[in-house]
Coordinates of C-alpha atoms and ligand atoms in Angstrom, one line a residue:
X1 CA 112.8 100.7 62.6
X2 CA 113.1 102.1 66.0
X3 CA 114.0 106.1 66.9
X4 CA 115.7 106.9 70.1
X5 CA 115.5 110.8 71.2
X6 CA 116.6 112.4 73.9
X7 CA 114.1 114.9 75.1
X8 CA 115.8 118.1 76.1
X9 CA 112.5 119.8 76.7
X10 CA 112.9 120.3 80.4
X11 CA 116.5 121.6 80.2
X12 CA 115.3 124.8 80.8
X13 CA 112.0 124.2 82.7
X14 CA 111.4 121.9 85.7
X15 CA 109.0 119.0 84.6
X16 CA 106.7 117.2 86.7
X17 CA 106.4 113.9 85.5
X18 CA 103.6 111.3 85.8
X19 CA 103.3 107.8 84.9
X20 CA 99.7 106.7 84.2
X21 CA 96.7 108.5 83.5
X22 CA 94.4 105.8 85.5
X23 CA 92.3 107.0 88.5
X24 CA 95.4 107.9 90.4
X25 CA 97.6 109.4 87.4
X26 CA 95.0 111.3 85.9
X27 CA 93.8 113.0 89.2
X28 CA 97.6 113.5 90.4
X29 CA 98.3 115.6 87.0
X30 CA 95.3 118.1 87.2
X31 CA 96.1 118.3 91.0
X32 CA 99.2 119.5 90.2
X33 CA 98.1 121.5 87.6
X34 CA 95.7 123.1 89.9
X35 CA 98.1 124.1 92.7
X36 CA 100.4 125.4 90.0
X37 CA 97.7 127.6 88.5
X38 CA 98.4 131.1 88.9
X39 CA 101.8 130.7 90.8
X40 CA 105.6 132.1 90.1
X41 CA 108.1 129.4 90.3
X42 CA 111.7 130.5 91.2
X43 CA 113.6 128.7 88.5
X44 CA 111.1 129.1 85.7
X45 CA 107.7 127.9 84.3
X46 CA 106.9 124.3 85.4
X47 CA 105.2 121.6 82.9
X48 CA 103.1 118.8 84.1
X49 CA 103.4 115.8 81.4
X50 CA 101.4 112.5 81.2
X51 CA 102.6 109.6 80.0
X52 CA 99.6 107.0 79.8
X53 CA 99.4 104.0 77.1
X54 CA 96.2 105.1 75.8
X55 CA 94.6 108.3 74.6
X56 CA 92.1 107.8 77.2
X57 CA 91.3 107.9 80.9
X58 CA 90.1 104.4 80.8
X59 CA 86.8 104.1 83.8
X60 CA 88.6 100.6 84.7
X61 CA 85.6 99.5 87.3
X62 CA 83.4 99.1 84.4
X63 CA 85.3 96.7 82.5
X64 CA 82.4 94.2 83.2
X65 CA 79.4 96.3 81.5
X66 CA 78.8 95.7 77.9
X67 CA 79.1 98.9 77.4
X68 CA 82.3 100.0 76.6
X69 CA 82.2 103.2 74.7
X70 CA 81.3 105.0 78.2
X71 CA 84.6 103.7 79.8
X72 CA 86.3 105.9 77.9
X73 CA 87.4 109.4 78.3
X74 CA 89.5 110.9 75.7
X75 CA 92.8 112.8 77.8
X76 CA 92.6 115.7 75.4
X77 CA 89.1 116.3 77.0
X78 CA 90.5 116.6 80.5
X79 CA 94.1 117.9 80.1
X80 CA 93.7 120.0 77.0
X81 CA 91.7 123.0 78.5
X82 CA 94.1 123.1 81.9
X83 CA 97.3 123.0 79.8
X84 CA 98.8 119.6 80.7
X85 CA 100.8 117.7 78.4
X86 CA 100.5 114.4 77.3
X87 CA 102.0 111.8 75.5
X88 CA 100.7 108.2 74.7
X89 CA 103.5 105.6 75.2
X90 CA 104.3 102.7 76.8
X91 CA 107.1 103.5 79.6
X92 CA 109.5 100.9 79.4
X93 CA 112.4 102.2 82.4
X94 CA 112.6 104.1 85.3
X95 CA 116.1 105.6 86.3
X96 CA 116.0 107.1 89.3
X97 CA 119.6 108.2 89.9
X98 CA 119.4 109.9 86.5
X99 CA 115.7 111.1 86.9
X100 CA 115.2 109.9 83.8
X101 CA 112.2 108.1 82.1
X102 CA 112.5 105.1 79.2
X103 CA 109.2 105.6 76.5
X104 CA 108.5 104.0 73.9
X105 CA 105.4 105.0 71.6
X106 CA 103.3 102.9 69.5
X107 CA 105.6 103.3 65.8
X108 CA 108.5 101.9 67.7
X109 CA 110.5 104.9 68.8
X110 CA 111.7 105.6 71.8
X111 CA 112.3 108.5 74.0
X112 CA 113.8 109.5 77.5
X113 CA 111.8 111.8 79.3
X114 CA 114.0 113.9 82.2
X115 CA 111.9 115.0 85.3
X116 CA 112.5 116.8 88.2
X117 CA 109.9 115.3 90.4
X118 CA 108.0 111.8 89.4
X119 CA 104.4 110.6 90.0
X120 CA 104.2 106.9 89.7
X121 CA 100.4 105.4 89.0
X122 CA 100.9 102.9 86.7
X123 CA 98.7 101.1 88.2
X124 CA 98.2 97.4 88.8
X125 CA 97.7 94.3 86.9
X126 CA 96.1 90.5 87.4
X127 CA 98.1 88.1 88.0
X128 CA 98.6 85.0 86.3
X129 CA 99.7 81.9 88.6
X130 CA 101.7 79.2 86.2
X131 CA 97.9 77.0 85.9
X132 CA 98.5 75.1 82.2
X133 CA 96.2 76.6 79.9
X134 CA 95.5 79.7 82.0
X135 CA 97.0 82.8 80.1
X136 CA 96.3 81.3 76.6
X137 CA 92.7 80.2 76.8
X138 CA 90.9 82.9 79.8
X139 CA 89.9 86.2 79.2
X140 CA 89.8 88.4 81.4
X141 CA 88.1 92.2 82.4
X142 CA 90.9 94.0 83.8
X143 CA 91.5 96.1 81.3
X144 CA 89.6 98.3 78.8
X145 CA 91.6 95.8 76.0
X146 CA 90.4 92.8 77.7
X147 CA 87.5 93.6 78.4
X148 CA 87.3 94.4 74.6
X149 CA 88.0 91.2 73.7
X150 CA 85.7 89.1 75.7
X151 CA 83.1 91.5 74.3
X152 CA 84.2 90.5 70.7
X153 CA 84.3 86.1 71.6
X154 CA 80.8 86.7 73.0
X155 CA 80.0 88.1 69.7
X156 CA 81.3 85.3 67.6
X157 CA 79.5 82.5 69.9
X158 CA 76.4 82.2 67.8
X159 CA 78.6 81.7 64.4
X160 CA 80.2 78.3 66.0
X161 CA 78.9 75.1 65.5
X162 CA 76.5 74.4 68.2
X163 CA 78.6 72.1 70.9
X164 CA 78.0 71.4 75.2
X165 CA 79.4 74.5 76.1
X166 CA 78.7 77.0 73.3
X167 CA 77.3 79.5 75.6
X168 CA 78.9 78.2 78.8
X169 CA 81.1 80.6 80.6
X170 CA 83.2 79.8 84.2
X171 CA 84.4 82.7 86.0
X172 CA 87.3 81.3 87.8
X173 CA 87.9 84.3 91.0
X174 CA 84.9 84.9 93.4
X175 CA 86.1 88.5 94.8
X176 CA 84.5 91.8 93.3
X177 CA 85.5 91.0 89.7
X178 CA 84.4 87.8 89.5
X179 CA 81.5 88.5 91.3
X180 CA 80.6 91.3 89.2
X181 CA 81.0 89.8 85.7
X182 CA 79.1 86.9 86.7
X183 CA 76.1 88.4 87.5
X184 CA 75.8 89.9 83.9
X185 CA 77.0 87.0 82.1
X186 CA 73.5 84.7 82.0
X187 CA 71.5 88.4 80.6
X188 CA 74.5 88.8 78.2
X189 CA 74.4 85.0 76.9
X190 CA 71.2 84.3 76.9
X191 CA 70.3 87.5 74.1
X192 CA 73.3 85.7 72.3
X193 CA 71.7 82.6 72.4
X194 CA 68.2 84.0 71.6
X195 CA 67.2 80.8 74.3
X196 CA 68.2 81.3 78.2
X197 CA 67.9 77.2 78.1
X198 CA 71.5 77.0 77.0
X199 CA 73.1 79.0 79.0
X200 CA 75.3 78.1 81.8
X201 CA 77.3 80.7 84.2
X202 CA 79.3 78.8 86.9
X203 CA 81.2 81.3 89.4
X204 CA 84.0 79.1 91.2
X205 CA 87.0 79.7 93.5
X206 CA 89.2 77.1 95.8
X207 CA 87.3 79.0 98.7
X208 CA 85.2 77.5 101.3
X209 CA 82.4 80.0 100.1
X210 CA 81.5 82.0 97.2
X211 CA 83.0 85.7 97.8
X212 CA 83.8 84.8 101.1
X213 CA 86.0 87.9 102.1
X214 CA 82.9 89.7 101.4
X215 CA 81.7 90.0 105.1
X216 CA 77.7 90.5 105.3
X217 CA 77.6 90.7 101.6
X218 CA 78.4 87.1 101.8
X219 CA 75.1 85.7 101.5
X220 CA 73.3 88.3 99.3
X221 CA 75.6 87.9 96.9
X222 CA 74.6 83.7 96.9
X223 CA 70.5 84.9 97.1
X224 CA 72.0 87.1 94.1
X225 CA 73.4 84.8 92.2
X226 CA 70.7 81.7 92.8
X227 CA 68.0 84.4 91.4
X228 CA 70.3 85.0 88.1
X229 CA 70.9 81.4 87.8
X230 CA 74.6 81.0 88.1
X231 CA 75.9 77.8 89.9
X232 CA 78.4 78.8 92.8
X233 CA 81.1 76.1 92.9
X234 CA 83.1 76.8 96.2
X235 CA 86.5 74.7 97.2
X236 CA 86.9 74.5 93.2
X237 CA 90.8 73.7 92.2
X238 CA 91.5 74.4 88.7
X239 CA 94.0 72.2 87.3
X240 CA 94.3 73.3 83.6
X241 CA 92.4 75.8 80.9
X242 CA 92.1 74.2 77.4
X243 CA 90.5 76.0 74.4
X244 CA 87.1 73.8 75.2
X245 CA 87.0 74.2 78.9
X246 CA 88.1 74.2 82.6
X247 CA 89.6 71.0 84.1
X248 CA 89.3 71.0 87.7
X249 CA 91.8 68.8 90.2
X250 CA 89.8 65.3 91.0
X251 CA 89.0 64.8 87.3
X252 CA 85.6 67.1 86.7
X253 CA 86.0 68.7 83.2
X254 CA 83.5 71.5 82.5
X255 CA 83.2 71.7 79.1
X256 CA 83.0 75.8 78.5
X257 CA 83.8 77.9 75.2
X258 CA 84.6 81.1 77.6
X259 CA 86.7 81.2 81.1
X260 CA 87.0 84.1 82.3
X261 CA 89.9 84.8 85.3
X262 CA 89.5 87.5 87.9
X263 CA 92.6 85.5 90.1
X264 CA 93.7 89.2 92.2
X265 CA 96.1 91.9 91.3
X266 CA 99.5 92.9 91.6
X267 CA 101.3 96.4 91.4
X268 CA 102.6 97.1 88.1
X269 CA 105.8 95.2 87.2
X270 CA 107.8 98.6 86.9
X271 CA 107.6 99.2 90.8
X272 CA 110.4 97.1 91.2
X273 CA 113.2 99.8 89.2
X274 CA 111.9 102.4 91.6
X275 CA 114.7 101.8 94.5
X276 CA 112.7 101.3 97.5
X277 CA 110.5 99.2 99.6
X278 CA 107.3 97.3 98.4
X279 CA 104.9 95.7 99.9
X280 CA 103.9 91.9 99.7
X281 CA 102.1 93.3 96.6
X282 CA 104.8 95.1 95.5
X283 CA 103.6 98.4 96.0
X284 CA 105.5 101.0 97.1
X285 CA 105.7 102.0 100.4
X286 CA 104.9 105.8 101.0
X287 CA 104.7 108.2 103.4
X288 CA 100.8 110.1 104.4
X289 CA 102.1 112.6 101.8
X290 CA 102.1 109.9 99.2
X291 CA 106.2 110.3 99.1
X292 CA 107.7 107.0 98.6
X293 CA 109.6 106.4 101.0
X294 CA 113.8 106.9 101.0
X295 CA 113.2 108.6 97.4
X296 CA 112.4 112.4 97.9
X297 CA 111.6 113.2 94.4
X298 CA 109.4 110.4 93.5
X299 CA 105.7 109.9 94.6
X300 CA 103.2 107.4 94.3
X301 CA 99.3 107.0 94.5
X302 CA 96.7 104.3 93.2
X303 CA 97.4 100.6 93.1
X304 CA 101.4 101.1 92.9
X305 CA 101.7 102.5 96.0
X306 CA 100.9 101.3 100.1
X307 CA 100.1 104.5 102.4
X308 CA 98.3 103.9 105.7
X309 CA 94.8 105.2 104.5
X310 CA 93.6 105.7 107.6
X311 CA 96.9 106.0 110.2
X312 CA 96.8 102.7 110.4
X313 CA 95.6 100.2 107.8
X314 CA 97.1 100.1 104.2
X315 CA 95.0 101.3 101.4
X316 CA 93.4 98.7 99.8
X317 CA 93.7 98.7 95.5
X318 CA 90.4 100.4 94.7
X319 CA 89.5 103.1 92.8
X320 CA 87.7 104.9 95.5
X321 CA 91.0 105.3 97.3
X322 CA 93.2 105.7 94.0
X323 CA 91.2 108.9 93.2
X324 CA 91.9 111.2 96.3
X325 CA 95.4 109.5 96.5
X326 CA 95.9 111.1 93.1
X327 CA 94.8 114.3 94.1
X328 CA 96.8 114.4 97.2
X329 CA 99.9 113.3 95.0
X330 CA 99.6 115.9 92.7
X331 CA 99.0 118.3 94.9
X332 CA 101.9 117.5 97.1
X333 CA 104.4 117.1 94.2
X334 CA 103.7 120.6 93.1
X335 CA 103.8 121.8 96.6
X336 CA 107.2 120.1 96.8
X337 CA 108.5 121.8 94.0
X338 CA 106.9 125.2 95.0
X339 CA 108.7 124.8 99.0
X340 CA 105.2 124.8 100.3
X341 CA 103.5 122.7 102.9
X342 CA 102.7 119.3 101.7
X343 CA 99.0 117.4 103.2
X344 CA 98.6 114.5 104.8
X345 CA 96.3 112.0 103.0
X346 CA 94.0 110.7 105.8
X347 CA 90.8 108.5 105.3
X348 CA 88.7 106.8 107.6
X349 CA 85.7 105.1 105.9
X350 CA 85.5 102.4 103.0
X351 CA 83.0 101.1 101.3
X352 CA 82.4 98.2 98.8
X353 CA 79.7 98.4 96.1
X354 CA 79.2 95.1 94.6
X355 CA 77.0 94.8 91.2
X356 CA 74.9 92.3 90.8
X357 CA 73.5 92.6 87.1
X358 CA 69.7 92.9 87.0
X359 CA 69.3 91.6 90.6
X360 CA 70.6 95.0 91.4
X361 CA 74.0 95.5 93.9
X362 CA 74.9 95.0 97.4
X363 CA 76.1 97.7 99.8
X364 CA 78.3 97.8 102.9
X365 CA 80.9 99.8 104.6
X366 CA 83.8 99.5 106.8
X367 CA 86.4 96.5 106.5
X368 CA 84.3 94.5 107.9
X369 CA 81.6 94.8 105.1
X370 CA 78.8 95.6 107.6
X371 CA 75.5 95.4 105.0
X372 CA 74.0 99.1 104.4
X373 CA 72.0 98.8 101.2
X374 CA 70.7 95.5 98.6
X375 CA 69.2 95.5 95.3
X376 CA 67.1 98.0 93.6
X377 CA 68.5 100.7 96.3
X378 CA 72.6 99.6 96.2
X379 CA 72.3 99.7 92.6
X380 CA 71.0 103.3 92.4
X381 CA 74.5 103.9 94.9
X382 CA 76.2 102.0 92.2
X383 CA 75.0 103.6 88.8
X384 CA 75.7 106.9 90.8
X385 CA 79.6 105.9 91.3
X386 CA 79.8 104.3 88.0
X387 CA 77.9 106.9 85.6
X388 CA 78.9 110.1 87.8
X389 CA 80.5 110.7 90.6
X390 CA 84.2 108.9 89.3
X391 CA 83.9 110.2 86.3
X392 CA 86.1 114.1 85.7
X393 CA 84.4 117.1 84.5
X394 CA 83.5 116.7 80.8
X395 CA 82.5 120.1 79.8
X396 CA 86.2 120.9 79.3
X397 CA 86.4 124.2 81.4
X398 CA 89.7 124.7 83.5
X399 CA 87.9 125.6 86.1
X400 CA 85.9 122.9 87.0
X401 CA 88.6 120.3 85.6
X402 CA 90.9 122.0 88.1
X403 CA 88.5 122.3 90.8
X404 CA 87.1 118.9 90.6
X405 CA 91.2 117.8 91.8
X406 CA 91.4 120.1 95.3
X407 CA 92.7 118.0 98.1
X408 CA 89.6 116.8 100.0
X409 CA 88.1 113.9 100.7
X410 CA 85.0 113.0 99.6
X411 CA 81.8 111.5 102.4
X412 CA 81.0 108.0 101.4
X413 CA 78.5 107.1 98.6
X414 CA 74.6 107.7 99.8
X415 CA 73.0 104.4 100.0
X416 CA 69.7 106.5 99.6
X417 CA 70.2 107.9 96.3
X418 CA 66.4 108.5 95.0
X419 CA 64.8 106.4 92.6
X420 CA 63.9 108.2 89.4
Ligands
FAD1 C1 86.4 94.9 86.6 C2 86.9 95.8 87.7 C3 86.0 96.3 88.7 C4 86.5 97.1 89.7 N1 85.6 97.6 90.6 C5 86.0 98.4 91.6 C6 85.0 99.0 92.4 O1 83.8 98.7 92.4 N2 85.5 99.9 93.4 C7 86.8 100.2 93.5 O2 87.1 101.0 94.3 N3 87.7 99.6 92.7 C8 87.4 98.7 91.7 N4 88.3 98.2 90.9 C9 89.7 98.5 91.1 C10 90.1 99.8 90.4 O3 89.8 99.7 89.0 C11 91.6 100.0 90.6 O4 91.9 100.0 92.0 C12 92.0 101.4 90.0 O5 91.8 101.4 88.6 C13 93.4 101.8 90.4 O6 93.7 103.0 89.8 P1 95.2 103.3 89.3 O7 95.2 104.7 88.7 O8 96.2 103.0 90.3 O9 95.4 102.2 88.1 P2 94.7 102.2 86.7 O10 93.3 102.7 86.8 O11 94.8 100.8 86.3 O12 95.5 103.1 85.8 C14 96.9 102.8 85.4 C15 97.2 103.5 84.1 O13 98.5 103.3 83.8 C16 98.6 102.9 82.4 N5 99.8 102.1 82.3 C17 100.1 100.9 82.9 N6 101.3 100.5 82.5 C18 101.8 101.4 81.7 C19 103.1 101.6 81.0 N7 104.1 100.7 81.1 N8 103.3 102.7 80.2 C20 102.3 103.6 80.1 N9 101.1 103.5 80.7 C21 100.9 102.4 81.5 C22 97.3 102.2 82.1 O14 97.0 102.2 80.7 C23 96.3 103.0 83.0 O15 95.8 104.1 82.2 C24 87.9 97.3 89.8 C25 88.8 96.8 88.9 C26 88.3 96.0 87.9 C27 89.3 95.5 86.9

């Protein structure tokens, strides 16, 4: 039976409220927190509340490692000690002439939250184009839940009868997903199969060329990928997924027990009941301040939301912008409340770090993807991101929590992180 309660909690206090505890969400809340640390608001004590589905700040870039106990950071950890709320629920509607928020929580009932200025960073999900077979039979690693699940098929391949493709896996998606669980499929299989013989790892996309948006990257990433032993299968059409395989248009059916899609991703579905302008990916459009635009008391950061990174590119979804757009979001939506100064979000460098499993990771910077670092010496980069530097403050004092969410921008990863 389902509850319906209307929260009055903020009827006396002015409530910042933020939608997703992802890389964005997460960092947005303590930023606010932090700016809202030690100051007098006019109208009374201001709470910072969290809603995020899960109890945890879930490190979403590792969704291709095995292990996924480390991807996991429990919100009490983080938002305990600095005296943010949070609630674990599913937000279901967004009513922004009301400034009201729809919950509901994982027994069924559901609650409206009231606000008096919004974060949205729900973040973003993969898309699923209408291919027959496609959302029943792949699995995926774009969540911590997906990624769970592939984790649990592996485990059951050894107790099927042996058959063709028993501990064959397609990868349908060459960019940075697809690319990275590739590379750790044949280790991953092959200790399942206790015989690397029978393992087969085929990485496709309807591309001319394997990760071909990948700029100098490009070609490493083939050298990778020819060392691990996974077939590349450019200008691949997929016409159907079936439980024992991948059919491809022309006829070729490659008889596989896992398919995994990495097929891009789209902002969250709930963008579209904030009133305002998306992008082609329907993000929302905001201003350097990370306002969306035409709706003063909402902001956005992280996947959901388009600001011109740079001036004059759009951010790209990543977590390496979705961090220090969270910490500029908070910051500014407290600022906002307090009548103070709000801070332009400006930066000028990206970088892509691809892994590539025990061949090690590839390295470049700009748009472009001009190659910096390979191997042994990109993956020291990439352990460095993955193990530390995205990772919040776990010692659970405020004042590092707090101080780990000022309003800067991090320099670009070293590519000459030493080896141990
Ligand atoms: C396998 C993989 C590898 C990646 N590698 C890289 C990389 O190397 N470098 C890089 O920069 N980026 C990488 N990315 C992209 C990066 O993970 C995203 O850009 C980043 O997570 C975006 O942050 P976010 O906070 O906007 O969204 P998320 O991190 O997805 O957070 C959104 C949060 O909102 C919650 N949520 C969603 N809907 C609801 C709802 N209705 N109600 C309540 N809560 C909800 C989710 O549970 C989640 O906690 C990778 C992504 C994947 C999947």
């Amino acid at each position: 039976m389902s509850r319906s309660t209307r929260d009055d909690a903020q009827a006396s206090a002015s409530r910042i409220l933020v939608l997703g505890a992802g890389f964005a969400g997460l960092w947005a809340a303590v930023g606010a927190a932090r700016l809202l640390a030690g100051t007098t608001h006019p109208h009374g004590p201001v709470e910072v509340l969290v809603v995020n589905a899960r109890p945890f700040h879930s490190i979403r870039v590792r969704n291709y490692e095995a292990d996924l106990d480390v991807t996991k950071v429990p919100l009490a950890d983080v938002l305990d000690p600095i005296g943010v709320k949070w609630l674990q629920a599913t937000v279901t509607h967004i009513d922004v002439a009301q400034r009201q928020v729809e919950v509901q929580s994982a027994d069924g009932g559901t609650r409206t939250l009231g606000y008096t200025r919004l974060v949205f960073a729900l973040g973003s999900a993969l898309v699923h184009p209408p291919i027959p077979g496609l959302a029943e039979h792949a699995l995926d690693v774009d969540t911590y839940e997906g990624a769970v699940r592939l984790r649990e098929h592996l485990a059951a391949l050894p107790s099927r009868p042996a058959s063709a493709g028993r501990y064959t896996a397609v990868v349908i998606g060459a960019g940075l997903t697809g690319t990275e669980i590739a590379a750790e499929l044949p280790g991953r299989l092959a200790a399942l199969a206790g015989d690397p013989a029978q393992v087969r790892v085929v990485l496709m996309d309807r591309t001319p060329k394997i990760a071909q948006a990948m700029g100098e990257a490009q070609p490493v990433i083939e050298t990778a990928m020819g060392a691990l032993g996974v077939e590349l299968r450019p200008d691949a059409q997929v016409a159907g997924v079936t439980v024992n395989g991948v059919d491809l248009v022309g006829g070729e059916h490659i008889a596989a027990s896992t398919v995994i899609w990495c097929g891009g991703m789209r902002a969250n579905a709930l963008t579209a009941q904030i009133p305002a302008e998306h992008d082609e990916l329907g993000r929302l459009r905001v201003d350097h301040c990370l306002r969306v635009r035409g709706v003063d008391d909402v902001f956005a950061a992280g996947d959901s939301a388009r600001s011109l990174i740079d001036g004059k590119q759009p951010s790209i979804m990543s977590c390496q912008y979705g961090r220090p757009m969270g910490r500029y979001a908070g910051h500014n939506v407290a600022a906002d409340l307090l009548g103070e100064p709000l801070l332009p979000l400006n930066i000028d460098w990206y970088t892509t770090i691809v892994d590539l499993g025990p061949w090690g990771a590839v390295y470049t910077q700009t748009r472009d993807r001009v190659l910096v670092a390979q191997g042994a010496q990109a993956k020291r980069t990439k352990r460095l991101i993955n193990g530390e530097r995205i990772y919040p403050p776990l010692n659970r004092n405020p004042a590092d929590i707090l101080q780990a969410a000022a309003p800067t921008v991090q320099t670009p990863p070293p590519d000459d992180v030493p080896a141990c």
